[in-house]
Short mmCIF file of C-alpha atoms and ligand atoms in Angstrom, two decimals:
data_model
loop_
_atom_site.label_atom_id
_atom_site.label_comp_id
_atom_site.label_asym_id
_atom_site.label_seq_id
_atom_site.Cartn_x
_atom_site.Cartn_y
_atom_site.Cartn_z
CA UNK A 4 -0.09 -0.12 0.03
CA UNK A 5 1.26 3.37 -0.77
CA UNK A 6 2.54 5.39 2.02
CA UNK A 7 0.24 8.52 3.15
CA UNK A 8 1.61 11.71 1.88
CA UNK A 9 2.76 14.14 4.63
CA UNK A 10 1.30 17.21 4.86
CA UNK A 11 3.18 20.86 5.44
CA UNK A 12 0.70 23.98 6.59
CA UNK A 13 1.85 27.54 5.71
CA UNK A 14 0.82 30.47 7.74
CA UNK A 15 2.17 34.20 7.93
CA UNK A 16 1.62 35.86 11.03
CA UNK A 17 2.21 39.10 12.85
CA UNK A 18 3.29 41.97 10.89
CA UNK A 19 3.73 41.40 7.26
CA UNK A 20 7.03 41.58 5.60
CA UNK A 21 8.12 42.08 2.11
CA UNK A 22 9.63 38.82 1.12
CA UNK A 23 6.99 36.64 2.92
CA UNK A 24 5.82 35.79 -0.38
CA UNK A 25 9.07 34.49 -1.47
CA UNK A 26 9.23 32.31 1.76
CA UNK A 27 5.50 30.89 1.04
CA UNK A 28 6.54 30.04 -2.32
CA UNK A 29 10.04 28.43 -1.21
CA UNK A 30 8.42 26.23 1.00
CA UNK A 31 5.40 25.14 -1.23
CA UNK A 32 7.52 24.58 -4.38
CA UNK A 33 10.23 22.53 -2.29
CA UNK A 34 7.82 20.52 -0.15
CA UNK A 35 5.76 19.70 -3.58
CA UNK A 36 9.04 18.35 -4.91
CA UNK A 37 9.95 16.30 -1.60
CA UNK A 38 6.47 14.92 -2.38
CA UNK A 39 4.52 16.42 0.42
CA UNK A 40 1.07 17.74 0.11
CA UNK A 41 0.97 21.62 0.97
CA UNK A 42 -1.81 23.57 2.47
CA UNK A 43 -2.04 27.19 2.69
CA UNK A 44 -3.65 28.81 5.97
CA UNK A 45 -5.05 32.41 5.49
CA UNK A 46 -5.15 35.17 8.06
CA UNK A 47 -2.22 33.76 10.42
CA UNK A 48 -3.41 31.74 13.70
CA UNK A 49 -7.10 33.52 13.29
CA UNK A 50 -7.39 31.79 9.80
CA UNK A 51 -6.13 28.48 11.43
CA UNK A 52 -8.71 28.59 14.24
CA UNK A 53 -11.31 29.37 11.62
CA UNK A 54 -10.07 26.57 9.33
CA UNK A 55 -9.50 28.83 6.51
CA UNK A 56 -7.38 26.75 4.56
CA UNK A 57 -6.97 25.53 0.90
CA UNK A 58 -4.61 22.94 -0.97
CA UNK A 59 -1.77 24.48 -2.86
CA UNK A 60 -0.26 23.39 -6.09
CA UNK A 61 2.99 24.89 -7.49
CA UNK A 62 0.59 27.14 -9.65
CA UNK A 63 -0.62 28.47 -6.37
CA UNK A 64 2.53 30.38 -5.77
CA UNK A 65 3.14 31.71 -9.49
CA UNK A 66 3.61 35.31 -9.87
CA UNK A 67 4.14 36.35 -6.34
CA UNK A 68 7.67 36.51 -5.65
CA UNK A 69 7.66 40.28 -6.86
CA UNK A 70 4.84 41.16 -4.90
CA UNK A 71 4.95 43.07 -1.15
CA UNK A 72 2.81 41.76 1.82
CA UNK A 73 1.51 38.25 2.24
CA UNK A 74 -0.80 36.36 -0.38
CA UNK A 75 -1.87 34.43 2.63
CA UNK A 76 -2.86 37.37 4.77
CA UNK A 77 -1.80 37.88 8.29
CA UNK A 78 -3.56 38.78 11.77
CA UNK A 79 -2.78 39.32 15.11
CA UNK A 80 -4.82 36.57 17.03
CA UNK A 81 -4.96 36.99 20.99
CA UNK A 82 -6.94 33.51 21.23
CA UNK A 83 -3.62 31.75 20.36
CA UNK A 84 -2.04 33.08 23.37
CA UNK A 85 -4.43 31.05 25.36
CA UNK A 86 -4.53 27.51 26.40
CA UNK A 87 -7.94 26.97 24.72
CA UNK A 88 -6.88 28.64 21.56
CA UNK A 89 -3.67 26.66 21.38
CA UNK A 90 -5.19 23.10 22.11
CA UNK A 91 -7.91 23.97 19.46
CA UNK A 92 -5.30 25.00 16.95
CA UNK A 93 -3.48 21.46 17.40
CA UNK A 94 -6.68 19.73 17.13
CA UNK A 95 -7.42 21.34 13.73
CA UNK A 96 -3.78 20.79 12.41
CA UNK A 97 -4.29 17.14 13.52
CA UNK A 98 -8.07 16.98 11.90
CA UNK A 99 -6.28 18.31 8.80
CA UNK A 100 -3.54 15.73 8.77
CA UNK A 101 -1.13 19.07 8.96
CA UNK A 102 1.97 16.83 10.19
CA UNK A 103 4.17 20.14 10.05
CA UNK A 104 3.34 23.69 10.35
CA UNK A 105 5.48 26.21 8.98
CA UNK A 106 4.94 29.69 10.67
CA UNK A 107 6.33 32.75 8.74
CA UNK A 108 6.57 35.76 11.31
CA UNK A 109 8.53 37.25 14.09
CA UNK A 110 9.28 35.92 17.60
CA UNK A 111 5.71 36.26 18.99
CA UNK A 112 4.68 34.29 16.04
CA UNK A 113 7.49 31.71 17.15
CA UNK A 114 5.84 31.68 20.35
CA UNK A 115 2.51 30.29 18.96
CA UNK A 116 4.49 27.83 17.12
CA UNK A 117 6.24 26.61 20.35
CA UNK A 118 2.98 26.01 22.16
CA UNK A 119 1.90 24.13 19.10
CA UNK A 120 5.11 21.96 19.27
CA UNK A 121 4.43 21.24 22.91
CA UNK A 122 1.02 19.93 21.86
CA UNK A 123 2.48 17.36 19.15
CA UNK A 124 2.69 19.64 15.96
CA UNK A 125 5.89 19.79 14.16
CA UNK A 126 6.59 23.51 14.15
CA UNK A 127 8.78 25.21 11.70
CA UNK A 128 9.62 29.00 12.21
CA UNK A 129 10.91 31.29 9.34
CA UNK A 130 11.97 34.68 10.48
CA UNK A 131 9.59 37.16 8.64
CA UNK A 132 9.62 40.70 10.27
CA UNK A 133 11.05 44.01 8.87
CA UNK A 134 12.56 44.85 12.50
CA UNK A 135 15.52 42.60 12.29
CA UNK A 136 14.68 41.73 16.06
CA UNK A 137 14.78 37.83 16.16
CA UNK A 138 17.79 37.05 18.51
CA UNK A 139 18.76 33.67 16.75
CA UNK A 140 19.52 35.16 13.18
CA UNK A 141 21.48 37.88 11.53
CA UNK A 142 18.97 38.37 9.08
CA UNK A 143 14.95 38.66 8.84
CA UNK A 144 13.05 38.74 5.77
CA UNK A 145 11.71 42.11 4.83
CA UNK A 146 14.42 44.05 6.81
CA UNK A 147 16.22 45.05 3.61
CA UNK A 148 13.43 46.30 1.71
CA UNK A 149 12.29 48.32 4.68
CA UNK A 150 15.53 49.84 5.27
CA UNK A 151 15.89 50.83 1.56
CA UNK A 152 12.53 52.21 1.40
CA UNK A 153 12.93 54.37 4.47
CA UNK A 154 16.52 55.44 3.37
CA UNK A 155 14.83 56.55 0.09
CA UNK A 156 12.16 58.47 1.79
CA UNK A 157 14.51 60.08 4.40
CA UNK A 158 16.78 61.36 1.53
CA UNK A 159 13.62 63.16 0.09
CA UNK A 160 12.72 64.90 3.44
CA UNK A 161 16.44 65.89 3.85
CA UNK A 162 16.44 67.76 0.41
CA UNK A 163 13.43 69.67 1.54
CA UNK A 164 14.94 70.12 4.94
CA UNK A 165 17.96 71.48 3.75
CA UNK A 166 16.33 73.82 1.38
CA UNK A 167 14.21 75.56 4.45
CA UNK A 168 17.06 75.43 6.54
CA UNK A 169 14.84 72.99 8.98
CA UNK A 170 15.43 70.47 11.53
CA UNK A 171 13.64 67.13 10.75
CA UNK A 172 12.68 64.57 12.95
CA UNK A 173 11.85 61.30 10.93
CA UNK A 174 10.37 58.38 12.78
CA UNK A 175 11.05 54.83 11.41
CA UNK A 176 9.28 51.75 12.46
CA UNK A 177 10.63 49.12 15.33
CA UNK A 178 8.42 49.08 18.22
CA UNK A 179 10.99 47.34 20.71
CA UNK A 180 14.09 47.37 18.41
CA UNK A 181 16.17 50.02 16.94
CA UNK A 182 17.73 48.16 13.86
CA UNK A 183 15.94 50.06 11.32
CA UNK A 184 16.86 53.38 12.87
CA UNK A 185 20.42 52.32 13.30
CA UNK A 186 20.91 51.23 9.53
CA UNK A 187 19.06 54.24 8.33
CA UNK A 188 21.00 56.64 10.64
CA UNK A 189 24.27 55.67 9.51
CA UNK A 190 23.34 55.08 5.78
CA UNK A 191 21.34 58.57 5.38
CA UNK A 192 24.25 60.33 7.63
CA UNK A 193 21.75 61.72 10.12
CA UNK A 194 22.95 64.05 12.54
CA UNK A 195 21.12 62.16 15.57
CA UNK A 196 19.85 58.69 16.10
CA UNK A 197 17.91 57.53 18.64
CA UNK A 198 17.08 53.99 19.58
CA UNK A 199 14.90 52.58 22.17
CA UNK A 200 17.62 50.47 23.11
CA UNK A 201 19.92 53.26 24.07
CA UNK A 202 18.07 56.58 24.13
CA UNK A 203 18.93 58.37 27.34
CA UNK A 204 15.95 60.88 26.88
CA UNK A 205 18.80 63.94 27.29
CA UNK A 206 16.94 66.29 24.82
CA UNK A 207 19.01 69.07 25.89
CA UNK A 208 22.15 66.99 24.31
CA UNK A 209 20.19 66.99 20.92
CA UNK A 210 19.37 70.78 21.08
CA UNK A 211 22.95 71.67 21.75
CA UNK A 212 24.17 69.36 18.89
CA UNK A 213 21.58 71.27 16.74
CA UNK A 214 22.88 74.82 17.69
CA UNK A 215 26.49 73.73 17.38
CA UNK A 216 26.01 72.40 14.01
CA UNK A 217 24.05 75.42 12.76
CA UNK A 218 27.02 77.45 13.98
CA UNK A 219 29.12 75.61 11.67
CA UNK A 220 26.99 76.00 8.77
CA UNK A 221 24.91 72.87 8.43
CA UNK A 222 21.81 73.44 6.66
CA UNK A 223 19.65 70.87 7.88
CA UNK A 224 19.69 68.44 11.00
CA UNK A 225 18.20 64.93 10.48
CA UNK A 226 17.13 63.02 13.60
CA UNK A 227 16.23 59.56 13.07
CA UNK A 228 13.95 58.55 15.87
CA UNK A 229 12.75 54.86 16.22
CA UNK A 230 9.01 54.33 16.70
CA UNK A 231 9.71 52.42 20.28
CA UNK A 232 10.62 56.09 21.27
CA UNK A 233 7.85 57.85 19.37
CA UNK A 234 6.26 61.23 20.48
CA UNK A 235 8.25 62.68 17.24
CA UNK A 236 5.84 65.32 16.85
CA UNK A 237 5.74 66.76 20.63
CA UNK A 238 9.54 66.45 20.29
CA UNK A 239 9.75 68.56 17.44
CA UNK A 240 7.59 71.32 19.07
CA UNK A 241 10.01 71.40 22.07
CA UNK A 242 12.98 71.36 20.01
CA UNK A 243 11.77 74.01 17.88
CA UNK A 244 10.94 76.08 21.01
CA UNK A 245 14.58 75.45 22.50
CA UNK A 246 16.47 76.02 19.37
CA UNK A 247 14.55 78.61 17.46
CA UNK A 248 15.08 76.52 14.21
CA UNK A 249 12.08 75.63 12.53
CA UNK A 250 11.71 71.67 13.18
CA UNK A 251 9.14 69.28 11.47
CA UNK A 252 8.15 65.69 12.21
CA UNK A 253 7.65 62.97 9.62
CA UNK A 254 6.36 59.54 10.67
CA UNK A 255 6.99 57.12 7.73
CA UNK A 256 4.89 54.68 8.91
CA UNK A 257 3.31 51.68 7.22
CA UNK A 258 5.05 52.63 3.61
CA UNK A 259 8.14 51.01 5.21
CA UNK A 260 6.30 47.71 5.34
CA UNK A 261 5.14 47.41 2.11
CA UNK A 262 6.39 47.48 -1.51
CA UNK A 263 8.00 44.86 -3.85
CA UNK A 264 10.87 43.14 -2.13
CA UNK A 265 14.54 43.85 -2.82
CA UNK A 266 16.65 41.26 -4.41
CA UNK A 267 17.93 39.98 -0.87
CA UNK A 268 14.70 39.54 0.66
CA UNK A 269 13.20 37.38 -2.33
CA UNK A 270 16.57 35.43 -2.24
CA UNK A 271 16.57 34.68 1.59
CA UNK A 272 12.80 34.28 1.55
CA UNK A 273 13.33 31.82 -1.36
CA UNK A 274 16.26 29.82 0.33
CA UNK A 275 14.89 29.74 3.95
CA UNK A 276 11.56 28.71 2.70
CA UNK A 277 12.99 25.80 0.73
CA UNK A 278 15.17 24.91 3.80
CA UNK A 279 12.31 24.66 5.92
CA UNK A 280 10.65 22.28 3.49
CA UNK A 281 13.89 20.10 3.40
CA UNK A 282 14.58 20.01 7.16
CA UNK A 283 10.65 18.73 7.55
CA UNK A 284 11.29 16.24 5.04
CA UNK A 285 14.44 15.22 6.71
CA UNK A 286 12.44 14.54 10.09
CA UNK A 287 13.70 17.42 12.07
CA UNK A 288 11.12 18.84 14.41
CA UNK A 289 10.30 22.03 15.97
CA UNK A 290 12.94 24.34 14.51
CA UNK A 291 13.38 27.70 13.54
CA UNK A 292 15.51 28.94 10.49
CA UNK A 293 18.09 31.44 10.86
CA UNK A 294 20.83 33.13 8.82
CA UNK A 295 24.09 32.81 10.86
CA UNK A 296 27.91 33.83 9.64
CA UNK A 297 26.80 33.46 6.04
CA UNK A 298 24.96 30.22 6.34
CA UNK A 299 21.38 29.03 6.66
CA UNK A 300 20.85 26.88 9.66
CA UNK A 301 18.46 25.94 11.96
CA UNK A 302 17.95 25.93 15.76
CA UNK A 303 15.67 24.32 18.23
CA UNK A 304 12.66 26.53 18.69
CA UNK A 305 12.65 26.66 22.34
CA UNK A 306 16.29 27.37 22.24
CA UNK A 307 15.95 30.30 19.82
CA UNK A 308 13.44 31.74 21.76
CA UNK A 309 15.65 31.94 25.05
CA UNK A 310 18.41 33.69 22.97
CA UNK A 311 18.99 37.62 23.20
CA UNK A 312 20.23 40.14 20.92
CA UNK A 313 21.32 43.56 21.23
CA UNK A 314 22.33 46.43 18.95
CA UNK A 315 26.17 45.60 18.15
CA UNK A 316 27.88 48.12 20.23
CA UNK A 317 30.73 48.94 17.73
CA UNK A 318 27.82 49.95 14.88
CA UNK A 319 26.43 52.07 17.49
CA UNK A 320 29.45 53.96 18.38
CA UNK A 321 30.31 54.63 14.76
CA UNK A 322 26.73 55.91 14.33
CA UNK A 323 27.64 58.57 16.56
CA UNK A 324 31.20 59.16 15.62
CA UNK A 325 30.02 59.74 11.90
CA UNK A 326 27.21 62.06 12.69
CA UNK A 327 29.59 64.85 14.38
P1 ADP B 15 5.40 38.94 15.54
O1 ADP B 15 5.22 37.74 14.96
O2 ADP B 15 5.59 39.93 14.20
O3 ADP B 15 6.27 39.14 16.82
P2 ADP B 15 3.21 39.44 17.20
O4 ADP B 15 3.87 39.78 18.66
O5 ADP B 15 2.25 40.31 17.32
O6 ADP B 15 4.24 39.59 15.72
O7 ADP B 15 2.69 38.00 17.31
C1 ADP B 15 1.82 37.46 16.31
C2 ADP B 15 0.96 36.23 16.81
O8 ADP B 15 1.52 35.45 17.18
C3 ADP B 15 -0.06 36.85 18.01
O9 ADP B 15 -1.45 37.79 17.55
C4 ADP B 15 -0.42 35.57 18.51
O10 ADP B 15 -1.57 35.05 17.77
C5 ADP B 15 0.89 34.81 18.44
N1 ADP B 15 1.49 35.04 19.62
C6 ADP B 15 2.37 36.01 20.08
N2 ADP B 15 2.89 35.82 21.34
C7 ADP B 15 2.38 34.57 21.72
C8 ADP B 15 2.48 33.73 23.04
N3 ADP B 15 3.14 34.12 23.75
N4 ADP B 15 1.84 32.44 22.94
C9 ADP B 15 1.24 32.11 21.85
N5 ADP B 15 0.91 32.77 20.75
C10 ADP B 15 1.75 33.92 20.76
O1 F6P B 16 6.06 44.17 11.92
C1 F6P B 16 6.63 44.96 12.91
C2 F6P B 16 6.19 46.08 13.14
O2 F6P B 16 5.94 46.92 11.81
C3 F6P B 16 6.74 47.03 14.17
O3 F6P B 16 7.98 47.67 13.53
C4 F6P B 16 5.71 48.03 14.17
O4 F6P B 16 5.74 48.41 15.73
C5 F6P B 16 4.53 47.06 14.38
O5 F6P B 16 4.96 46.22 13.57
C6 F6P B 16 3.25 47.63 14.01
O6 F6P B 16 2.27 46.70 13.71
P1 F6P B 16 0.53 47.00 13.58
O7 F6P B 16 0.34 46.56 12.20
O8 F6P B 16 -0.24 46.20 14.60
O9 F6P B 16 0.32 48.35 13.78
#
């Protein structure tokens, strides 16, 4: 008798990220090549709990690699944080014959995957977030597109800021993490870079910096502020009052999360997606995929979630040194 086909389910969860579609495509096509059945689950864990799923074939992922967002849709799902929600989700996976669930998202989504793994579902996490804040990996799918989108926007704000000899506070995404702010701060040559992990709330230092730069003939002053610090509009009002220099706030917002993925996000999405399908086929259980020291690798999901990471100190020091 022919052996029953194994089934891999794919869902995207948490904030969407450019390159998630490449990852979906990578998992789907490689799993099919490995002889697996593939099920797409819509709207993250919410869709799983509502059994919103469909059979995928290789054509289900045609013409998606260049598209931003996620064709599966995503959602935040509070029920998944509860024991009942997790039990129901595991029961639904079993009822639909899903042996392995591939979760593309950030570390919150990984916690949902861990909960399922503890209830006997093989869970595999793929790092999909623009924030770069997953500890076990040097790279997360979506980060490259987001920083390039933000960088181009910041260049544009800088043009008008220089013309009007204004100070600009530009807020970039990153609820708890300053990686987008750090990268854009360095890449855009910002005068001040405020990271949630490092900011000491010393506004007087920023004011002194602006006044000093103006004395030396600088026509603009760009402050990159991370979303985790926020309050850019009130900060602009206070800085304008203290310096006498017109100061405007620009909040870049969701534009950073959308758009066609860069080559790097398509590449890593594809390779990590295929890798997820391959480790599932090799019988590995409860893993998360990561990019470490130039290689795609995998870690135990529980160990991965216990890891920590922080802003690289040298990069932070350089961001300050070059802005002076
Ligand atoms: P991200 O995955 O980008 O970090 P969130 O933190 O919003 O985004 O998490 C996405 C979803 O993952 C949540 O809406 C919830 O369904 C699930 N999730 C988050 N944290 C947990 C947790 N501790 N236990 C179970 N599921 C969780
Ligand atoms: O996906 C990460 C992220 O974009 C964070 O940078 C941001 O704080 C958060 O998601 C915003 O999420 P929401 O879509 O719930 O507003």
